[in-house]
mmCIF file of C-alpha atoms in Angstrom:
data_model
loop_
_atom_site.group_PDB
_atom_site.id
_atom_site.type_symbol
_atom_site.label_atom_id
_atom_site.label_comp_id
_atom_site.label_asym_id
_atom_site.label_seq_id
_atom_site.Cartn_x
_atom_site.Cartn_y
_atom_site.Cartn_z
ATOM 1 C CA MET G 1 -36.698 136.275 -25.120
ATOM 2 C CA GLU G 2 -34.643 133.103 -25.496
ATOM 3 C CA ASN G 3 -30.945 133.434 -26.304
ATOM 4 C CA SER G 4 -30.231 131.766 -29.647
ATOM 5 C CA GLU G 5 -26.738 130.800 -28.406
ATOM 6 C CA ASP G 6 -28.329 128.559 -25.769
ATOM 7 C CA THR G 7 -30.419 126.598 -28.260
ATOM 8 C CA LYS G 8 -27.820 125.820 -30.912
ATOM 9 C CA GLU G 9 -26.839 122.211 -31.328
ATOM 10 C CA PRO G 10 -23.115 121.505 -31.187
ATOM 11 C CA THR G 11 -21.466 121.177 -34.572
ATOM 12 C CA GLN G 12 -19.155 118.274 -35.218
ATOM 13 C CA VAL G 13 -15.767 119.335 -36.520
ATOM 14 C CA ILE G 14 -13.487 116.891 -38.274
ATOM 15 C CA ALA G 15 -9.871 117.970 -38.146
ATOM 16 C CA LEU G 16 -7.359 116.339 -40.439
ATOM 17 C CA GLY G 17 -3.607 116.659 -40.302
ATOM 18 C CA ILE G 18 -1.830 118.704 -42.910
ATOM 19 C CA LYS G 19 0.385 116.804 -45.333
ATOM 20 C CA ASP G 20 3.589 118.591 -46.276
ATOM 21 C CA HIS G 21 3.775 118.590 -50.079
ATOM 22 C CA SER G 22 7.584 118.507 -50.044
ATOM 23 C CA LEU G 23 7.537 115.357 -47.920
ATOM 24 C CA MET G 24 4.853 113.868 -50.160
ATOM 25 C CA HIS G 25 7.121 114.528 -53.143
ATOM 26 C CA LEU G 26 10.004 112.726 -51.416
ATOM 27 C CA ALA G 27 7.652 109.821 -50.653
ATOM 28 C CA LEU G 28 6.640 109.678 -54.315
ATOM 29 C CA CYS G 29 10.306 109.672 -55.369
ATOM 30 C CA ALA G 30 11.005 106.860 -52.883
ATOM 31 C CA ASN G 31 8.051 104.889 -54.237
ATOM 32 C CA TRP G 32 9.630 105.153 -57.690
ATOM 33 C CA GLY G 33 12.956 103.824 -56.349
ATOM 34 C CA LEU G 34 14.889 106.953 -55.362
ATOM 35 C CA ASP G 35 15.896 106.304 -51.755
ATOM 36 C CA SER G 36 17.088 109.285 -49.733
ATOM 37 C CA ALA G 37 18.312 110.037 -46.227
ATOM 38 C CA VAL G 38 15.826 111.903 -44.063
ATOM 39 C CA THR G 39 15.390 113.118 -40.499
ATOM 40 C CA ILE G 40 11.874 113.608 -39.156
ATOM 41 C CA MET G 41 10.200 114.734 -35.970
ATOM 42 C CA ILE G 42 7.082 112.859 -34.962
ATOM 43 C CA GLY G 43 5.358 113.192 -31.622
ATOM 44 C CA GLY G 44 8.408 114.948 -30.186
ATOM 45 C CA GLN G 45 10.739 112.109 -31.239
ATOM 46 C CA VAL G 46 13.544 112.709 -33.740
ATOM 47 C CA VAL G 47 14.042 109.798 -36.142
ATOM 48 C CA ALA G 48 16.629 109.488 -38.925
ATOM 49 C CA GLY G 49 17.031 106.869 -41.636
ATOM 50 C CA ILE G 50 16.647 106.058 -45.307
ATOM 51 C CA LEU G 51 13.349 106.872 -46.987
ATOM 52 C CA VAL G 52 12.359 103.853 -49.104
ATOM 53 C CA SER G 53 9.356 102.736 -51.119
ATOM 54 C CA GLY G 54 6.178 101.380 -49.645
ATOM 55 C CA GLN G 55 6.743 98.317 -51.800
ATOM 56 C CA GLU G 56 10.124 97.616 -50.156
ATOM 57 C CA TYR G 57 8.563 98.067 -46.719
ATOM 58 C CA ALA G 58 5.653 95.722 -47.508
ATOM 59 C CA GLU G 59 7.822 93.036 -49.142
ATOM 60 C CA HIS G 60 10.234 93.089 -46.189
ATOM 61 C CA THR G 61 7.367 92.809 -43.707
ATOM 62 C CA ALA G 62 5.760 89.940 -45.639
ATOM 63 C CA LYS G 63 9.089 88.083 -45.618
ATOM 64 C CA GLU G 64 9.473 88.656 -41.867
ATOM 65 C CA PHE G 65 6.071 87.057 -41.240
ATOM 66 C CA ARG G 66 6.852 84.105 -43.503
ATOM 67 C CA ASP G 67 10.190 83.574 -41.722
ATOM 68 C CA ALA G 68 8.694 84.002 -38.230
ATOM 69 C CA ASN G 69 8.690 81.198 -35.709
ATOM 70 C CA SER G 70 5.056 80.258 -36.282
ATOM 71 C CA SER G 71 3.093 77.806 -38.337
ATOM 72 C CA GLU G 72 3.361 78.230 -42.088
ATOM 73 C CA GLU G 73 -0.393 78.806 -42.260
ATOM 74 C CA VAL G 74 -0.294 81.695 -39.771
ATOM 75 C CA GLY G 75 2.852 83.210 -41.300
ATOM 76 C CA ASN G 76 1.361 83.146 -44.780
ATOM 77 C CA ALA G 77 -1.968 84.553 -43.610
ATOM 78 C CA LEU G 78 -0.202 87.560 -42.085
ATOM 79 C CA ALA G 79 2.207 87.912 -45.000
ATOM 80 C CA ASN G 80 -0.575 87.906 -47.596
ATOM 81 C CA PHE G 81 -1.858 91.246 -46.300
ATOM 82 C CA TYR G 82 1.565 92.797 -46.932
ATOM 83 C CA ASP G 83 1.801 91.130 -50.346
ATOM 84 C CA GLU G 84 -1.394 92.974 -51.281
ATOM 85 C CA LEU G 85 -0.022 96.197 -49.792
ATOM 86 C CA ALA G 86 3.155 95.807 -51.890
ATOM 87 C CA ASN G 87 0.929 95.496 -54.954
ATOM 88 C CA ASP G 88 -0.586 98.913 -54.132
ATOM 89 C CA TYR G 89 2.888 100.388 -54.692
ATOM 90 C CA ARG G 90 3.529 98.730 -58.064
ATOM 91 C CA LYS G 91 5.180 100.885 -60.706
ATOM 92 C CA GLU G 92 2.950 100.748 -63.721
ATOM 93 C CA ASP G 93 1.508 103.341 -66.059
ATOM 94 C CA GLY G 94 -1.870 104.599 -64.959
ATOM 95 C CA HIS G 95 -1.550 103.223 -61.419
ATOM 96 C CA GLU G 96 -1.647 105.823 -58.666
ATOM 97 C CA MET G 97 0.451 104.892 -55.639
ATOM 98 C CA PRO G 98 -0.841 105.877 -52.200
ATOM 99 C CA LEU G 99 0.881 108.874 -50.580
ATOM 100 C CA ASN G 100 -0.312 108.639 -46.995
ATOM 101 C CA PHE G 101 2.777 107.108 -45.392
ATOM 102 C CA ILE G 102 6.541 107.302 -45.519
ATOM 103 C CA HIS G 103 8.732 104.281 -44.876
ATOM 104 C CA ILE G 104 12.104 104.619 -43.160
ATOM 105 C CA LYS G 105 14.690 101.838 -43.330
ATOM 106 C CA ASP G 106 17.063 101.287 -40.380
ATOM 107 C CA PRO G 107 15.444 104.009 -38.251
ATOM 108 C CA ALA G 108 17.641 105.697 -35.645
ATOM 109 C CA TYR G 109 16.028 107.370 -32.653
ATOM 110 C CA LEU G 110 17.635 110.325 -30.872
ATOM 111 C CA LYS G 111 18.034 109.498 -27.176
ATOM 112 C CA GLY G 112 17.972 111.970 -24.307
ATOM 113 C CA ASP G 113 21.757 111.766 -23.917
ATOM 114 C CA GLY G 114 22.286 112.954 -27.500
ATOM 115 C CA ASN G 115 23.280 109.532 -28.825
ATOM 116 C CA TRP G 116 21.294 107.494 -31.321
ATOM 117 C CA TYR G 117 19.612 104.107 -31.015
ATOM 118 C CA THR G 118 19.439 102.418 -34.429
ATOM 119 C CA ILE G 119 17.288 99.411 -35.222
ATOM 120 C CA ARG G 120 18.956 97.616 -38.132
ATOM 121 C CA ASN G 121 17.005 95.488 -40.607
ATOM 122 C CA SER G 122 13.820 97.258 -39.566
ATOM 123 C CA TYR G 123 11.360 99.628 -41.216
ATOM 124 C CA LEU G 124 9.289 102.389 -39.664
ATOM 125 C CA ARG G 125 5.965 103.323 -41.292
ATOM 126 C CA VAL G 126 4.818 106.856 -40.454
ATOM 127 C CA ALA G 127 1.668 108.699 -41.496
ATOM 128 C CA ILE G 128 2.772 111.771 -43.457
ATOM 129 C CA ASP G 129 0.251 113.985 -41.686
ATOM 130 C CA LYS G 130 1.818 113.074 -38.320
ATOM 131 C CA VAL G 131 5.269 114.401 -39.269
ATOM 132 C CA ALA G 132 5.791 117.732 -37.492
ATOM 133 C CA ALA G 133 9.087 118.582 -39.215
ATOM 134 C CA PHE G 134 11.658 117.000 -41.509
ATOM 135 C CA SER G 135 14.970 117.654 -43.185
ATOM 136 C CA ASN G 136 16.793 116.029 -46.046
ATOM 137 C CA GLY G 137 19.810 114.033 -44.960
ATOM 138 C CA LYS G 138 20.575 112.467 -41.634
ATOM 139 C CA PRO G 139 23.235 112.857 -38.973
ATOM 140 C CA ASP G 140 25.880 110.244 -38.222
ATOM 141 C CA THR G 141 23.797 107.811 -36.185
ATOM 142 C CA ASP G 142 26.525 105.194 -35.649
ATOM 143 C CA ASN G 143 27.540 106.095 -32.091
#
């Protein structure tokens, strides 16, 4: 008699990350203009900064591409993508903003020596389902 375990076809399993509803709520608040300090852990790295809207992130990135040392045509082509992304985060009745990412302004990274490395005038975009842990507020990262 043939063992039924030996004849079964493998089943494909699709695993998706879990989105923390508290963090999603903070992202929604940020998308409506309520910035807040946050500290997250992602991939074993601790990052602290100011949670801002996706629109602010996209507008800043579009401006960076337009101001980049490249031809105007190339800069605008890259920037146009972020202009459209900023439009996804518009605040208007009946429009549902995406809640897949958080955006952190002036991210500071915890180094192995316990000090922080801050990147000013920069934004970090992080998939919410990749955040392993978070806390409201941030430590003093100016060291």
